Amino acid sequence: MTGETENRMPWDPTLYSAFAQPRLRPALDLLSRVDAEHPHTVADLGCGTGNVTRILADRWHDASVWGVDSSPEMLNAAALPPSRIRWVQADVAQWVPERPVDVLFSNAVLQWLDNHDTLLPHLFAQLAPRGVLAIQMPHNHYAASHAVMADTVEAGPWAARLRPLIRRFPVHDPDFYYDVLGPLAASLDIWETEYLHVLEGDNPVVKWTMGTSLRPLLDALDEPERSEFLSEYSRRVADAYPAHADGRTLFPFRRLFLVAKAR
């Protein structure tokens, strides 16, 4: 999910982890809906810095646990401190496990990938009998944080370069995923939750997006355009998400969840 150019900005685990608690809550909500008593194999697809992977390993302490991610920076951070988890660098869309998986968990990664109509059946096919596919994806792309991002792309000399990277609506509505996985699954649970994050600091929504959706856009620009783009986006986001009287900023964030069980 990171680029391969010489000027590539590496994924920053420290920046991504700046909002560790609000990012962790949806993963815990998803995990609470996974019905798997004694899985032999558990995989965290798009594991990032491994925070959720370690929780999976603690819950299923007898299982073999894999953390899979494409970013070497994230995996290097995940590997500290040492653990029994096996960290695997791989393209999560192409990864095929050594043996079928009893729990395939993916928290906030599949929104980076296209072709969900074929991707999700591919992931579902990696399950062992009665295995569980559990997915959480941000479904917040209608929100001001992303609308302003698209507007900022169009507002400067960088428009032609950034327009193909904007990924305006990468996550579909729930009925799409019902049609994709419903015919395959023994059971399928789909729901959405909108969290209201209370953020601190100066213009914190910018810092939040810099760890995720804003990253590929900044990656594609050299200085001084990178700083100019970030400044323009920051100005617009500050208008869209003003601080309240106590100095905190409210950031509504909608997420889509699904849990599919194999036959």
PDB file of C-alpha atoms in Angstrom:
ATOM      1  CA  MET A   1       0.000   0.000   0.000  1.00  0.00           C
ATOM      2  CA  THR A   2       3.025   2.214   0.007  1.00  0.00           C
ATOM      3  CA  GLY A   3       4.706   3.323  -3.196  1.00  0.00           C
ATOM      4  CA  GLU A   4       8.003   2.119  -4.542  1.00  0.00           C
ATOM      5  CA  THR A   5       9.490   5.370  -5.830  1.00  0.00           C
ATOM      6  CA  GLU A   6      12.760   6.731  -4.537  1.00  0.00           C
ATOM      7  CA  ASN A   7      10.930   9.736  -3.096  1.00  0.00           C
ATOM      8  CA  ARG A   8       8.462   7.552  -1.211  1.00  0.00           C
ATOM      9  CA  MET A   9       7.435   8.770   2.245  1.00  0.00           C
ATOM     10  CA  PRO A  10       7.499   5.673   4.459  1.00  0.00           C
ATOM     11  CA  TRP A  11       4.484   4.865   6.587  1.00  0.00           C
ATOM     12  CA  ASP A  12       5.099   6.376  10.000  1.00  0.00           C
ATOM     13  CA  PRO A  13       4.083   4.004  12.823  1.00  0.00           C
ATOM     14  CA  THR A  14       4.357   6.797  15.389  1.00  0.00           C
ATOM     15  CA  LEU A  15       2.003   9.061  13.436  1.00  0.00           C
ATOM     16  CA  TYR A  16      -0.448   6.226  12.785  1.00  0.00           C
ATOM     17  CA  SER A  17      -0.431   5.290  16.491  1.00  0.00           C
ATOM     18  CA  ALA A  18      -1.105   8.864  17.637  1.00  0.00           C
ATOM     19  CA  PHE A  19      -4.808   7.971  17.864  1.00  0.00           C
ATOM     20  CA  ALA A  20      -4.279   4.392  19.013  1.00  0.00           C
ATOM     21  CA  GLN A  21      -7.260   4.208  21.361  1.00  0.00           C
ATOM     22  CA  PRO A  22      -9.988   5.503  19.007  1.00  0.00           C
ATOM     23  CA  ARG A  23      -8.534   3.374  16.199  1.00  0.00           C
ATOM     24  CA  LEU A  24      -8.530   0.316  18.479  1.00  0.00           C
ATOM     25  CA  ARG A  25     -12.145   0.555  19.597  1.00  0.00           C
ATOM     26  CA  PRO A  26     -13.705  -0.615  16.277  1.00  0.00           C
ATOM     27  CA  ALA A  27     -11.331  -3.582  16.208  1.00  0.00           C
ATOM     28  CA  LEU A  28     -12.458  -4.605  19.687  1.00  0.00           C
ATOM     29  CA  ASP A  29     -16.101  -4.184  18.675  1.00  0.00           C
ATOM     30  CA  LEU A  30     -15.498  -6.430  15.674  1.00  0.00           C
ATOM     31  CA  LEU A  31     -13.623  -8.995  17.746  1.00  0.00           C
ATOM     32  CA  SER A  32     -16.506  -9.223  20.215  1.00  0.00           C
ATOM     33  CA  ARG A  33     -18.720 -10.537  17.385  1.00  0.00           C
ATOM     34  CA  VAL A  34     -16.329 -13.290  16.259  1.00  0.00           C
ATOM     35  CA  ASP A  35     -17.633 -16.672  17.409  1.00  0.00           C
ATOM     36  CA  ALA A  36     -14.616 -18.992  17.313  1.00  0.00           C
ATOM     37  CA  GLU A  37     -13.926 -21.178  20.333  1.00  0.00           C
ATOM     38  CA  HIS A  38     -10.630 -22.921  19.625  1.00  0.00           C
ATOM     39  CA  PRO A  39      -9.171 -21.834  16.269  1.00  0.00           C
ATOM     40  CA  HIS A  40      -5.923 -23.445  15.154  1.00  0.00           C
ATOM     41  CA  THR A  41      -4.860 -20.585  12.866  1.00  0.00           C
ATOM     42  CA  VAL A  42      -5.596 -16.854  13.130  1.00  0.00           C
ATOM     43  CA  ALA A  43      -4.423 -14.213  10.656  1.00  0.00           C
ATOM     44  CA  ASP A  44      -4.530 -10.427  11.011  1.00  0.00           C
ATOM     45  CA  LEU A  45      -4.599  -9.114   7.462  1.00  0.00           C
ATOM     46  CA  GLY A  46      -3.156  -5.598   7.218  1.00  0.00           C
ATOM     47  CA  CYS A  47      -1.834  -5.814  10.766  1.00  0.00           C
ATOM     48  CA  GLY A  48       0.053  -2.490  10.789  1.00  0.00           C
ATOM     49  CA  THR A  49       1.972  -2.060  14.024  1.00  0.00           C
ATOM     50  CA  GLY A  50       0.466  -5.252  15.451  1.00  0.00           C
ATOM     51  CA  ASN A  51      -1.651  -3.766  18.237  1.00  0.00           C
ATOM     52  CA  VAL A  52      -4.688  -5.819  17.237  1.00  0.00           C
ATOM     53  CA  THR A  53      -2.610  -8.875  16.333  1.00  0.00           C
ATOM     54  CA  ARG A  54      -1.339  -9.093  19.896  1.00  0.00           C
ATOM     55  CA  ILE A  55      -4.924  -8.921  21.193  1.00  0.00           C
ATOM     56  CA  LEU A  56      -5.853 -11.796  18.874  1.00  0.00           C
ATOM     57  CA  ALA A  57      -2.889 -13.791  20.172  1.00  0.00           C
ATOM     58  CA  ASP A  58      -3.965 -13.134  23.767  1.00  0.00           C
ATOM     59  CA  ARG A  59      -7.544 -14.217  23.097  1.00  0.00           C
ATOM     60  CA  TRP A  60      -6.557 -17.407  21.273  1.00  0.00           C
ATOM     61  CA  HIS A  61      -3.324 -18.265  23.069  1.00  0.00           C
ATOM     62  CA  ASP A  62      -3.157 -21.808  21.650  1.00  0.00           C
ATOM     63  CA  ALA A  63      -3.541 -20.730  18.011  1.00  0.00           C
ATOM     64  CA  SER A  64      -0.855 -20.034  15.426  1.00  0.00           C
ATOM     65  CA  VAL A  65      -1.111 -16.291  14.777  1.00  0.00           C
ATOM     66  CA  TRP A  66       0.103 -14.452  11.679  1.00  0.00           C
ATOM     67  CA  GLY A  67       0.315 -10.701  11.155  1.00  0.00           C
ATOM     68  CA  VAL A  68       0.356  -9.785   7.465  1.00  0.00           C
ATOM     69  CA  ASP A  69       1.133  -6.347   6.040  1.00  0.00           C
ATOM     70  CA  SER A  70       2.787  -4.807   2.973  1.00  0.00           C
ATOM     71  CA  SER A  71       4.658  -2.087   4.905  1.00  0.00           C
ATOM     72  CA  PRO A  72       8.129  -2.973   6.218  1.00  0.00           C
ATOM     73  CA  GLU A  73       8.036   0.092   8.491  1.00  0.00           C
ATOM     74  CA  MET A  74       4.863  -1.124  10.163  1.00  0.00           C
ATOM     75  CA  LEU A  75       6.148  -4.694  10.490  1.00  0.00           C
ATOM     76  CA  ASN A  76       9.432  -3.520  11.997  1.00  0.00           C
ATOM     77  CA  ALA A  77       7.449  -1.689  14.668  1.00  0.00           C
ATOM     78  CA  ALA A  78       5.171  -4.708  15.137  1.00  0.00           C
ATOM     79  CA  ALA A  79       8.115  -7.024  15.780  1.00  0.00           C
ATOM     80  CA  LEU A  80       9.096  -5.014  18.891  1.00  0.00           C
ATOM     81  CA  PRO A  81       8.884  -6.481  21.451  1.00  0.00           C
ATOM     82  CA  PRO A  82       9.456 -10.114  20.393  1.00  0.00           C
ATOM     83  CA  SER A  83       6.450 -12.441  20.535  1.00  0.00           C
ATOM     84  CA  ARG A  84       5.227 -15.767  19.230  1.00  0.00           C
ATOM     85  CA  ILE A  85       3.405 -13.999  16.375  1.00  0.00           C
ATOM     86  CA  ARG A  86       4.717 -14.647  12.891  1.00  0.00           C
ATOM     87  CA  TRP A  87       5.049 -11.379  10.933  1.00  0.00           C
ATOM     88  CA  VAL A  88       4.701 -11.694   7.154  1.00  0.00           C
ATOM     89  CA  GLN A  89       5.391  -8.978   4.572  1.00  0.00           C
ATOM     90  CA  ALA A  90       3.012  -9.551   1.669  1.00  0.00           C
ATOM     91  CA  ASP A  91       0.459  -7.909  -0.578  1.00  0.00           C
ATOM     92  CA  VAL A  92      -2.695  -8.551   1.407  1.00  0.00           C
ATOM     93  CA  ALA A  93      -4.771  -8.878  -1.781  1.00  0.00           C
ATOM     94  CA  GLN A  94      -2.572 -11.703  -3.056  1.00  0.00           C
ATOM     95  CA  TRP A  95      -1.596 -13.441   0.188  1.00  0.00           C
ATOM     96  CA  VAL A  96      -2.498 -17.113   0.434  1.00  0.00           C
ATOM     97  CA  PRO A  97      -1.870 -18.871   3.769  1.00  0.00           C
ATOM     98  CA  GLU A  98       0.102 -22.076   4.089  1.00  0.00           C
ATOM     99  CA  ARG A  99      -3.068 -23.791   5.290  1.00  0.00           C
ATOM    100  CA  PRO A 100      -6.704 -22.711   5.624  1.00  0.00           C
ATOM    101  CA  VAL A 101      -7.365 -20.148   8.340  1.00  0.00           C
ATOM    102  CA  ASP A 102      -9.912 -20.481  11.135  1.00  0.00           C
ATOM    103  CA  VAL A 103     -10.143 -16.727  11.791  1.00  0.00           C
ATOM    104  CA  LEU A 104      -9.206 -14.182   9.126  1.00  0.00           C
ATOM    105  CA  PHE A 105      -9.365 -10.735  10.708  1.00  0.00           C
ATOM    106  CA  SER A 106      -8.941  -7.441   8.843  1.00  0.00           C
ATOM    107  CA  ASN A 107      -9.266  -4.107  10.609  1.00  0.00           C
ATOM    108  CA  ALA A 108      -9.240  -0.898   8.538  1.00  0.00           C
ATOM    109  CA  VAL A 109      -7.201  -2.079   5.549  1.00  0.00           C
ATOM    110  CA  LEU A 110      -9.438  -3.323   2.736  1.00  0.00           C
ATOM    111  CA  GLN A 111     -10.549   0.234   1.913  1.00  0.00           C
ATOM    112  CA  TRP A 112      -7.092   0.604   0.316  1.00  0.00           C
ATOM    113  CA  LEU A 113      -7.843  -2.195  -2.163  1.00  0.00           C
ATOM    114  CA  ASP A 114     -10.064  -2.283  -5.240  1.00  0.00           C
ATOM    115  CA  ASN A 115     -12.346  -4.931  -6.760  1.00  0.00           C
ATOM    116  CA  HIS A 116     -14.145  -5.962  -3.588  1.00  0.00           C
ATOM    117  CA  ASP A 117     -16.465  -8.122  -5.679  1.00  0.00           C
ATOM    118  CA  THR A 118     -13.555 -10.514  -6.302  1.00  0.00           C
ATOM    119  CA  LEU A 119     -11.321  -9.663  -3.326  1.00  0.00           C
ATOM    120  CA  LEU A 120     -13.759 -10.703  -0.614  1.00  0.00           C
ATOM    121  CA  PRO A 121     -14.608 -14.085  -2.191  1.00  0.00           C
ATOM    122  CA  HIS A 122     -10.841 -14.660  -2.518  1.00  0.00           C
ATOM    123  CA  LEU A 123     -10.374 -13.977   1.198  1.00  0.00           C
ATOM    124  CA  PHE A 124     -13.387 -16.091   2.098  1.00  0.00           C
ATOM    125  CA  ALA A 125     -11.883 -18.988   0.125  1.00  0.00           C
ATOM    126  CA  GLN A 126      -8.872 -18.998   2.492  1.00  0.00           C
ATOM    127  CA  LEU A 127     -11.077 -20.108   5.405  1.00  0.00           C
ATOM    128  CA  ALA A 128     -11.141 -23.571   6.909  1.00  0.00           C
ATOM    129  CA  PRO A 129     -14.582 -25.207   7.296  1.00  0.00           C
ATOM    130  CA  ARG A 130     -16.604 -23.169   9.830  1.00  0.00           C
ATOM    131  CA  GLY A 131     -13.909 -20.502   9.693  1.00  0.00           C
ATOM    132  CA  VAL A 132     -14.718 -16.820  10.205  1.00  0.00           C
ATOM    133  CA  LEU A 133     -13.923 -13.799   8.040  1.00  0.00           C
ATOM    134  CA  ALA A 134     -14.171 -10.608  10.123  1.00  0.00           C
ATOM    135  CA  ILE A 135     -13.734  -7.206   8.431  1.00  0.00           C
ATOM    136  CA  GLN A 136     -13.971  -3.582   9.512  1.00  0.00           C
ATOM    137  CA  MET A 137     -13.590  -0.737   7.012  1.00  0.00           C
ATOM    138  CA  PRO A 138     -13.945   3.032   7.370  1.00  0.00           C
ATOM    139  CA  HIS A 139     -17.137   4.117   5.623  1.00  0.00           C
ATOM    140  CA  ASN A 140     -16.560   7.797   6.242  1.00  0.00           C
ATOM    141  CA  HIS A 141     -15.774   8.910   2.726  1.00  0.00           C
ATOM    142  CA  TYR A 142     -18.916  11.047   2.518  1.00  0.00           C
ATOM    143  CA  ALA A 143     -17.706  13.114   5.498  1.00  0.00           C
ATOM    144  CA  ALA A 144     -16.179  16.584   5.338  1.00  0.00           C
ATOM    145  CA  SER A 145     -12.671  15.260   6.006  1.00  0.00           C
ATOM    146  CA  HIS A 146     -12.739  13.435   2.672  1.00  0.00           C
ATOM    147  CA  ALA A 147     -14.864  15.912   0.734  1.00  0.00           C
ATOM    148  CA  VAL A 148     -12.412  18.671   1.676  1.00  0.00           C
ATOM    149  CA  MET A 149      -9.542  16.424   0.603  1.00  0.00           C
ATOM    150  CA  ALA A 150     -11.097  16.020  -2.840  1.00  0.00           C
ATOM    151  CA  ASP A 151     -11.744  19.771  -3.074  1.00  0.00           C
ATOM    152  CA  THR A 152      -8.127  20.519  -2.139  1.00  0.00           C
ATOM    153  CA  VAL A 153      -6.908  18.159  -4.849  1.00  0.00           C
ATOM    154  CA  GLU A 154      -8.853  20.174  -7.425  1.00  0.00           C
ATOM    155  CA  ALA A 155      -7.760  23.540  -6.018  1.00  0.00           C
ATOM    156  CA  GLY A 156      -4.086  23.593  -7.004  1.00  0.00           C
ATOM    157  CA  PRO A 157      -1.503  22.819  -9.673  1.00  0.00           C
ATOM    158  CA  TRP A 158      -1.251  19.252  -8.317  1.00  0.00           C
ATOM    159  CA  ALA A 159      -4.750  18.295  -9.506  1.00  0.00           C
ATOM    160  CA  ALA A 160      -3.717  16.146 -12.484  1.00  0.00           C
ATOM    161  CA  ARG A 161      -1.210  14.166 -10.400  1.00  0.00           C
ATOM    162  CA  LEU A 162      -3.408  13.643  -7.356  1.00  0.00           C
ATOM    163  CA  ARG A 163      -6.800  13.077  -8.956  1.00  0.00           C
ATOM    164  CA  PRO A 164      -6.092   9.383  -9.738  1.00  0.00           C
ATOM    165  CA  LEU A 165      -5.045   8.816  -6.099  1.00  0.00           C
ATOM    166  CA  ILE A 166      -8.019  10.336  -4.321  1.00  0.00           C
ATOM    167  CA  ARG A 167     -10.060   7.053  -4.036  1.00  0.00           C
ATOM    168  CA  ARG A 168     -13.240   9.001  -3.388  1.00  0.00           C
ATOM    169  CA  PHE A 169     -15.611   6.141  -2.443  1.00  0.00           C
ATOM    170  CA  PRO A 170     -13.612   2.904  -2.038  1.00  0.00           C
ATOM    171  CA  VAL A 171     -16.091   1.188   0.310  1.00  0.00           C
ATOM    172  CA  HIS A 172     -19.507   0.100  -0.916  1.00  0.00           C
ATOM    173  CA  ASP A 173     -22.824   0.148   0.918  1.00  0.00           C
ATOM    174  CA  PRO A 174     -23.836  -2.849   3.046  1.00  0.00           C
ATOM    175  CA  ASP A 175     -26.160  -4.407   0.471  1.00  0.00           C
ATOM    176  CA  PHE A 176     -23.208  -4.793  -1.923  1.00  0.00           C
ATOM    177  CA  TYR A 177     -21.343  -6.950   0.581  1.00  0.00           C
ATOM    178  CA  TYR A 178     -24.489  -8.932   1.322  1.00  0.00           C
ATOM    179  CA  ASP A 179     -24.778  -9.805  -2.372  1.00  0.00           C
ATOM    180  CA  VAL A 180     -21.066 -10.705  -2.608  1.00  0.00           C
ATOM    181  CA  LEU A 181     -20.756 -12.904   0.487  1.00  0.00           C
ATOM    182  CA  GLY A 182     -24.333 -13.985   1.195  1.00  0.00           C
ATOM    183  CA  PRO A 183     -24.350 -16.854  -1.339  1.00  0.00           C
ATOM    184  CA  LEU A 184     -21.031 -18.186   0.032  1.00  0.00           C
ATOM    185  CA  ALA A 185     -21.500 -17.958   3.775  1.00  0.00           C
ATOM    186  CA  ALA A 186     -23.296 -20.138   6.290  1.00  0.00           C
ATOM    187  CA  SER A 187     -24.082 -16.921   8.180  1.00  0.00           C
ATOM    188  CA  LEU A 188     -23.406 -13.255   7.507  1.00  0.00           C
ATOM    189  CA  ASP A 189     -23.657 -10.340   9.935  1.00  0.00           C
ATOM    190  CA  ILE A 190     -23.296  -6.780   8.559  1.00  0.00           C
ATOM    191  CA  TRP A 191     -23.684  -3.539  10.487  1.00  0.00           C
ATOM    192  CA  GLU A 192     -22.507   0.064  10.642  1.00  0.00           C
ATOM    193  CA  THR A 193     -21.503   2.243  13.595  1.00  0.00           C
ATOM    194  CA  GLU A 194     -20.759   5.945  13.705  1.00  0.00           C
ATOM    195  CA  TYR A 195     -18.248   6.806  16.428  1.00  0.00           C
ATOM    196  CA  LEU A 196     -17.918  10.310  17.800  1.00  0.00           C
ATOM    197  CA  HIS A 197     -14.220  10.792  18.464  1.00  0.00           C
ATOM    198  CA  VAL A 198     -13.267  13.593  20.835  1.00  0.00           C
ATOM    199  CA  LEU A 199      -9.851  14.784  19.668  1.00  0.00           C
ATOM    200  CA  GLU A 200      -7.397  17.111  21.334  1.00  0.00           C
ATOM    201  CA  GLY A 201      -4.754  19.421  19.908  1.00  0.00           C
ATOM    202  CA  ASP A 202      -4.599  21.963  17.128  1.00  0.00           C
ATOM    203  CA  ASN A 203      -6.579  20.901  14.039  1.00  0.00           C
ATOM    204  CA  PRO A 204      -6.394  17.206  15.034  1.00  0.00           C
ATOM    205  CA  VAL A 205      -8.422  15.897  12.074  1.00  0.00           C
ATOM    206  CA  VAL A 206      -5.458  16.786   9.866  1.00  0.00           C
ATOM    207  CA  LYS A 207      -3.137  14.723  12.020  1.00  0.00           C
ATOM    208  CA  TRP A 208      -5.635  11.843  11.911  1.00  0.00           C
ATOM    209  CA  THR A 209      -5.825  11.843   8.115  1.00  0.00           C
ATOM    210  CA  MET A 210      -2.054  12.227   7.747  1.00  0.00           C
ATOM    211  CA  GLY A 211      -1.730   8.751   9.234  1.00  0.00           C
ATOM    212  CA  THR A 212      -4.180   7.250   6.722  1.00  0.00           C
ATOM    213  CA  SER A 213      -6.001   8.641   3.680  1.00  0.00           C
ATOM    214  CA  LEU A 214      -3.924  11.799   3.228  1.00  0.00           C
ATOM    215  CA  ARG A 215      -0.686   9.832   3.146  1.00  0.00           C
ATOM    216  CA  PRO A 216      -0.676   8.728  -0.541  1.00  0.00           C
ATOM    217  CA  LEU A 217      -1.403  12.294  -1.663  1.00  0.00           C
ATOM    218  CA  LEU A 218       1.497  13.742   0.304  1.00  0.00           C
ATOM    219  CA  ASP A 219       3.661  10.884  -0.940  1.00  0.00           C
ATOM    220  CA  ALA A 220       3.030  11.930  -4.546  1.00  0.00           C
ATOM    221  CA  LEU A 221       4.227  15.527  -4.098  1.00  0.00           C
ATOM    222  CA  ASP A 222       7.672  17.076  -3.761  1.00  0.00           C
ATOM    223  CA  GLU A 223       8.446  20.215  -1.806  1.00  0.00           C
ATOM    224  CA  PRO A 224       7.312  22.946  -1.822  1.00  0.00           C
ATOM    225  CA  GLU A 225       4.017  21.606  -3.221  1.00  0.00           C
ATOM    226  CA  ARG A 226       3.710  19.009  -0.460  1.00  0.00           C
ATOM    227  CA  SER A 227       3.692  21.716   2.224  1.00  0.00           C
ATOM    228  CA  GLU A 228       1.442  23.963   0.137  1.00  0.00           C
ATOM    229  CA  PHE A 229      -1.109  21.190  -0.331  1.00  0.00           C
ATOM    230  CA  LEU A 230      -1.035  20.306   3.373  1.00  0.00           C
ATOM    231  CA  SER A 231      -1.456  23.962   4.334  1.00  0.00           C
ATOM    232  CA  GLU A 232      -4.466  24.378   2.062  1.00  0.00           C
ATOM    233  CA  TYR A 233      -6.071  21.150   3.294  1.00  0.00           C
ATOM    234  CA  SER A 234      -5.424  22.161   6.919  1.00  0.00           C
ATOM    235  CA  ARG A 235      -7.115  25.518   6.401  1.00  0.00           C
ATOM    236  CA  ARG A 236     -10.210  23.909   4.915  1.00  0.00           C
ATOM    237  CA  VAL A 237     -10.426  21.171   7.562  1.00  0.00           C
ATOM    238  CA  ALA A 238     -10.181  23.724  10.363  1.00  0.00           C
ATOM    239  CA  ASP A 239     -13.297  25.395   8.948  1.00  0.00           C
ATOM    240  CA  ALA A 240     -15.129  22.065   8.649  1.00  0.00           C
ATOM    241  CA  TYR A 241     -14.196  20.844  12.150  1.00  0.00           C
ATOM    242  CA  PRO A 242     -13.909  23.853  14.469  1.00  0.00           C
ATOM    243  CA  ALA A 243     -12.767  23.355  18.034  1.00  0.00           C
ATOM    244  CA  HIS A 244     -15.398  23.578  20.775  1.00  0.00           C
ATOM    245  CA  ALA A 245     -15.244  25.887  23.775  1.00  0.00           C
ATOM    246  CA  ASP A 246     -13.157  23.371  25.735  1.00  0.00           C
ATOM    247  CA  GLY A 247     -10.581  23.216  22.917  1.00  0.00           C
ATOM    248  CA  ARG A 248     -11.559  19.721  21.802  1.00  0.00           C
ATOM    249  CA  THR A 249     -12.712  18.764  18.304  1.00  0.00           C
ATOM    250  CA  LEU A 250     -15.565  16.337  17.573  1.00  0.00           C
ATOM    251  CA  PHE A 251     -14.886  13.984  14.686  1.00  0.00           C
ATOM    252  CA  PRO A 252     -17.830  11.740  13.677  1.00  0.00           C
ATOM    253  CA  PHE A 253     -16.533   8.618  11.967  1.00  0.00           C
ATOM    254  CA  ARG A 254     -18.661   5.934  10.334  1.00  0.00           C
ATOM    255  CA  ARG A 255     -17.423   2.341   9.943  1.00  0.00           C
ATOM    256  CA  LEU A 256     -18.761  -0.781   8.259  1.00  0.00           C
ATOM    257  CA  PHE A 257     -18.424  -4.245   9.815  1.00  0.00           C
ATOM    258  CA  LEU A 258     -19.051  -7.733   8.527  1.00  0.00           C
ATOM    259  CA  VAL A 259     -18.610 -11.211   9.960  1.00  0.00           C
ATOM    260  CA  ALA A 260     -19.025 -14.126   7.571  1.00  0.00           C
ATOM    261  CA  LYS A 261     -18.849 -17.787   8.625  1.00  0.00           C
ATOM    262  CA  ALA A 262     -17.883 -20.572   6.240  1.00  0.00           C
ATOM    263  CA  ARG A 263     -19.962 -23.689   5.824  1.00  0.00           C
TER     264      ARG A 263
END
